[in-house]
Amino acid sequence: MRILLSNDDGYFSQGLAVLAQALEELGTVTVVAPDAEKSGASNSLTLDRPLMVRQAPNGFHYVNGTPTDCVHMAVTGLLEQAPDIVVSGINHGANMGDDTIYSGTVAAATEGYLLGIPSIAVSLVTLSGAGRHFDTAARCVLELVQRIRARPLPHASLLNVNVPDRPKADIKGFRITRLGRRHKAEPVIKTANPRGETVYWVGAAGPAADAGEGTDFDAVAQGYVSVTPLQVDLTHYQQISTLGQWLEG
Ligand code: MN
C-alpha cells in the first residue's frame, strides 16, 4: 500500500512522526509536509513564488509551502505513482465543527480527495495543544486504513477523524458523526510589540454551540473516535428555491 502523509504543524511535529511510524506497518509511507507550522492555512495554494522540496535526515520531505501545496505537489509531480490513500495529521488539537473551514490538516486531506484519492484527516483533541496520547490516534488511524485496505470505502471519501486524548484502552470505539458548530470566535487580542507598535493576535476559536447528539463534539466528549464524512460542495441546496423566488419577487 502506498500512503502519502502530510500535516499542517510542520515536518518536525510529534504527531506526524508517531503516525508515520504506525502506518509503516501497512506499506510505503512518503511524508511531504510544510517546513513551518501552517495551522489555519485552509486550502491555500502558493502561486506567488516557487516551491522547493528538501529531505530531512529521517527521510521526511519538507516544502516551503502550505499543506495543500504539499499534497498537490506530491500527487501531481513528486511521486512516481499515485498514493492509495492520503493521511493528514496527527494534528495537535481538535478539528471539529467550524474548525474544518480553517484547518490546514483537513485541507491537506481535501486536496487528496479532490485529486481522486481516499483521504483521512486526523486530529488529537487536546485542550492545551500539548497532546499526550498521539499513539492512541495513530493506532486508530491504522485500524481505519487496515479496514479500508480490506474493504474499500463505498464512495470516494474524505473522512475527518478526531480522537480523544486518552489511552487506547479507554477509547470506546468509532462513531460516525456530523460536524457540530462553534460560537463565534473570541475577539482579536490587541497588544504592543517591543517597538511600541500596536499588533493583534487572532483569538481562540469559540466554544461548541451545537455539540448535541450525533455531532463530532459529542462523540469525542463521550470517549469515542469521531469519524465525519465531509464533502466539498458548499452549495446551500435548501435555499436554492426560496432564494430564486426572492430574486424574482
Ligand atoms: Mn495544526
Coordinates of C-alpha atoms and ligand atoms in Angstrom, one line a residue:
M1 CA 0.0 0.0 0.0
R2 CA 1.3 3.5 -0.9
I3 CA 0.5 6.1 1.7
L4 CA 1.1 9.8 1.4
L5 CA 1.3 11.6 4.7
S6 CA 1.2 15.3 5.3
N7 CA 0.1 17.7 8.1
D8 CA -0.2 21.4 8.9
D9 CA 2.0 21.5 12.0
G10 CA 5.3 21.1 10.1
Y11 CA 7.5 18.2 9.2
F12 CA 9.2 18.2 12.7
S13 CA 5.9 17.7 14.6
Q14 CA 5.4 14.8 17.0
G15 CA 2.0 13.9 15.7
L16 CA 3.4 13.4 12.2
A17 CA 6.3 11.2 13.4
V18 CA 4.1 9.0 15.5
L19 CA 1.7 8.5 12.6
A20 CA 4.4 7.8 10.1
Q21 CA 5.9 5.1 12.2
A22 CA 2.5 3.4 12.8
L23 CA 1.5 3.5 9.1
E24 CA 4.8 1.9 8.0
E25 CA 3.2 -1.4 9.1
L26 CA 0.9 -1.1 6.1
G27 CA 3.3 -0.3 3.3
T28 CA 5.4 2.6 1.9
V29 CA 4.9 5.9 3.7
T30 CA 6.0 9.1 1.9
V31 CA 6.0 12.2 4.1
V32 CA 5.6 15.6 2.3
A33 CA 4.9 18.3 4.9
P34 CA 5.3 22.0 5.3
D35 CA 8.7 23.4 6.5
A36 CA 6.9 25.5 9.2
E37 CA 3.7 25.5 11.2
K38 CA 0.8 26.2 8.9
S39 CA -2.2 25.7 11.2
G40 CA -5.1 27.7 9.9
A41 CA -3.8 27.7 6.3
S42 CA -7.1 26.2 5.0
N43 CA -7.0 25.3 1.3
S44 CA -4.4 27.9 0.2
L45 CA -2.1 27.3 -2.7
T46 CA 1.2 29.2 -3.1
L47 CA 1.1 30.9 -6.5
D48 CA 3.4 33.9 -6.0
R49 CA 6.8 32.1 -5.6
P50 CA 8.4 28.8 -6.5
L51 CA 8.3 25.9 -4.1
M52 CA 11.2 23.7 -3.1
V53 CA 11.3 20.2 -1.7
R54 CA 14.1 19.2 0.7
Q55 CA 14.6 16.0 2.6
A56 CA 15.3 15.7 6.3
P57 CA 17.8 13.1 7.7
N58 CA 14.8 10.9 8.7
G59 CA 13.6 10.8 5.1
F60 CA 10.7 13.2 5.5
H61 CA 10.2 15.7 2.6
Y62 CA 9.5 19.3 3.5
V63 CA 8.2 22.1 1.4
N64 CA 8.3 25.9 1.8
G65 CA 4.5 26.0 1.3
T66 CA 1.1 25.1 2.6
P67 CA -0.4 21.7 3.4
T68 CA -2.4 21.9 0.2
D69 CA 0.8 22.7 -1.8
C70 CA 2.4 19.6 -0.2
V71 CA -0.3 17.1 -1.3
H72 CA -0.8 18.8 -4.6
M73 CA 2.9 18.7 -5.5
A74 CA 3.3 15.2 -4.2
V75 CA 0.4 13.7 -6.2
T76 CA 0.8 15.7 -9.4
G77 CA 4.6 15.7 -9.7
L78 CA 6.8 14.3 -7.0
L79 CA 5.5 10.8 -6.6
E80 CA 6.1 8.3 -9.4
Q81 CA 2.8 6.5 -8.6
A82 CA -0.3 8.0 -7.1
P83 CA -0.8 7.0 -3.5
D84 CA -3.6 4.6 -2.5
I85 CA -4.5 6.9 0.4
V86 CA -3.7 10.4 1.7
V87 CA -3.5 10.8 5.5
S88 CA -3.0 14.2 7.2
G89 CA -2.0 14.6 10.8
I90 CA -1.9 13.8 13.6
N91 CA -2.9 17.4 14.3
H92 CA -2.0 18.9 17.7
G93 CA -5.6 19.9 18.6
A94 CA -9.2 19.3 17.6
N95 CA -10.6 20.0 14.1
M96 CA -14.3 19.8 14.9
G97 CA -17.3 21.8 13.7
D98 CA -16.3 25.1 12.1
D99 CA -12.6 24.3 12.6
T100 CA -12.8 22.3 9.4
I101 CA -13.1 25.5 7.4
Y102 CA -9.8 26.9 8.6
S103 CA -7.9 23.7 9.2
G104 CA -4.7 23.0 7.2
T105 CA -4.9 19.4 8.4
V106 CA -8.3 19.0 6.8
A107 CA -7.2 20.9 3.7
A108 CA -4.3 18.5 3.0
A109 CA -6.8 15.6 3.1
T110 CA -9.2 17.6 1.0
E111 CA -6.6 18.1 -1.7
G112 CA -6.1 14.3 -1.9
Y113 CA -9.8 13.8 -2.1
L114 CA -10.1 16.4 -4.9
L115 CA -7.4 14.6 -6.8
G116 CA -9.5 11.4 -6.6
I117 CA -7.7 9.6 -3.7
P118 CA -9.4 8.4 -0.5
S119 CA -8.2 10.8 2.2
I120 CA -8.3 11.0 6.0
A121 CA -7.6 14.0 8.3
V122 CA -6.8 13.0 11.9
S123 CA -6.6 15.3 14.9
L124 CA -5.9 14.7 18.6
V125 CA -8.4 16.6 20.7
T126 CA -6.4 18.4 23.4
L127 CA -7.3 21.4 25.4
S128 CA -3.8 22.9 25.8
G129 CA -2.3 21.8 22.5
A130 CA 0.1 19.6 24.4
G131 CA -1.3 16.3 23.4
R132 CA -0.2 13.2 25.3
H133 CA -1.7 10.2 23.5
F134 CA -0.6 10.5 19.9
D135 CA -0.1 6.8 20.0
T136 CA -3.8 6.3 20.5
A137 CA -4.7 8.4 17.5
A138 CA -2.0 6.6 15.4
R139 CA -3.5 3.1 16.3
C140 CA -7.0 4.3 15.5
V141 CA -5.9 5.6 12.0
L142 CA -4.0 2.3 11.5
E143 CA -7.2 0.4 12.2
L144 CA -9.2 2.6 9.8
V145 CA -6.7 2.3 7.0
Q146 CA -6.5 -1.5 7.5
R147 CA -10.3 -1.6 7.2
I148 CA -10.1 0.4 4.0
R149 CA -7.5 -1.9 2.6
A150 CA -9.5 -5.0 3.4
R151 CA -12.9 -3.4 2.3
P152 CA -12.6 -0.3 0.1
L153 CA -14.8 2.6 1.0
P154 CA -18.2 2.7 -0.7
H155 CA -17.6 6.2 -2.1
A156 CA -14.6 8.4 -2.9
S157 CA -14.3 9.6 0.6
L158 CA -12.9 12.4 2.7
L159 CA -13.0 11.4 6.4
N160 CA -12.4 13.9 9.3
V161 CA -11.3 11.9 12.3
N162 CA -11.0 13.3 15.9
V163 CA -9.5 11.2 18.6
P164 CA -9.9 11.8 22.4
D165 CA -6.6 12.3 24.2
R166 CA -6.6 9.2 26.3
P167 CA -5.0 5.8 26.4
K168 CA -6.2 3.4 23.7
A169 CA -7.8 1.1 26.2
D170 CA -10.1 3.9 27.3
I171 CA -11.4 4.5 23.7
K172 CA -15.0 3.3 23.5
G173 CA -15.0 2.8 19.7
F174 CA -15.7 4.6 16.4
R175 CA -18.7 6.8 15.8
I176 CA -20.0 8.3 12.5
T177 CA -20.8 11.9 13.2
R178 CA -21.8 15.2 11.6
L179 CA -20.0 18.4 12.2
G180 CA -21.1 20.4 15.3
R181 CA -21.0 24.2 15.4
R182 CA -19.0 26.6 17.4
H183 CA -20.0 30.0 18.8
K184 CA -18.3 32.9 17.0
A185 CA -14.6 33.2 17.8
E186 CA -13.2 35.2 20.6
P187 CA -12.1 38.8 19.7
V188 CA -8.7 39.6 18.4
I189 CA -6.2 40.4 21.2
K190 CA -4.6 43.8 20.9
T191 CA -1.1 44.3 22.3
A192 CA 2.1 46.1 21.6
N193 CA 5.4 44.8 20.1
P194 CA 8.8 45.8 21.6
R195 CA 8.8 48.9 19.4
G196 CA 5.6 50.1 20.9
E197 CA 3.6 49.4 17.7
T198 CA 0.1 48.0 18.1
V199 CA -0.2 44.4 16.9
Y200 CA -3.1 41.9 17.0
W201 CA -3.3 38.2 17.7
V202 CA -6.2 36.2 16.3
G203 CA -8.1 35.0 19.3
A204 CA -9.2 31.5 20.2
A205 CA -12.0 29.6 18.4
G206 CA -15.3 29.8 20.3
P207 CA -16.7 27.0 22.4
A208 CA -19.0 24.4 21.0
A209 CA -22.5 25.8 20.3
D210 CA -24.1 22.7 18.7
A211 CA -22.5 19.8 20.5
G212 CA -25.7 17.8 20.5
E213 CA -26.2 14.1 19.8
G214 CA -24.7 13.0 16.6
T215 CA -22.0 15.6 16.5
D216 CA -18.2 15.2 16.5
F217 CA -18.1 17.2 19.8
D218 CA -20.5 14.8 21.5
A219 CA -18.8 11.6 20.3
V220 CA -15.3 12.8 21.5
A221 CA -16.7 14.0 24.8
Q222 CA -18.1 10.5 25.4
G223 CA -14.8 8.9 24.6
Y224 CA -15.4 7.8 21.0
V225 CA -13.3 8.4 17.9
S226 CA -15.4 10.7 15.8
V227 CA -15.5 10.0 12.0
T228 CA -17.2 12.6 9.9
P229 CA -17.6 12.1 6.2
L230 CA -17.0 15.5 4.5
Q231 CA -18.0 17.0 1.1
V232 CA -16.6 20.0 -0.7
D233 CA -19.7 21.3 -2.4
L234 CA -20.7 24.5 -0.4
T235 CA -24.0 25.0 -2.2
H236 CA -26.9 25.5 0.2
Y237 CA -29.4 23.3 -1.7
Q238 CA -32.4 24.1 0.6
Q239 CA -32.1 27.8 -0.2
I240 CA -32.0 27.5 -4.0
S241 CA -35.8 27.5 -4.3
T242 CA -36.6 30.2 -1.8
L243 CA -33.7 32.5 -2.9
G244 CA -34.9 32.0 -6.5
Q245 CA -38.3 33.2 -5.5
W246 CA -36.8 36.2 -3.6
L247 CA -34.8 37.2 -6.7
E248 CA -37.9 37.1 -8.9
G249 CA -40.2 38.7 -6.3
Ligands
MN1 MN -2.2 22.2 13.2

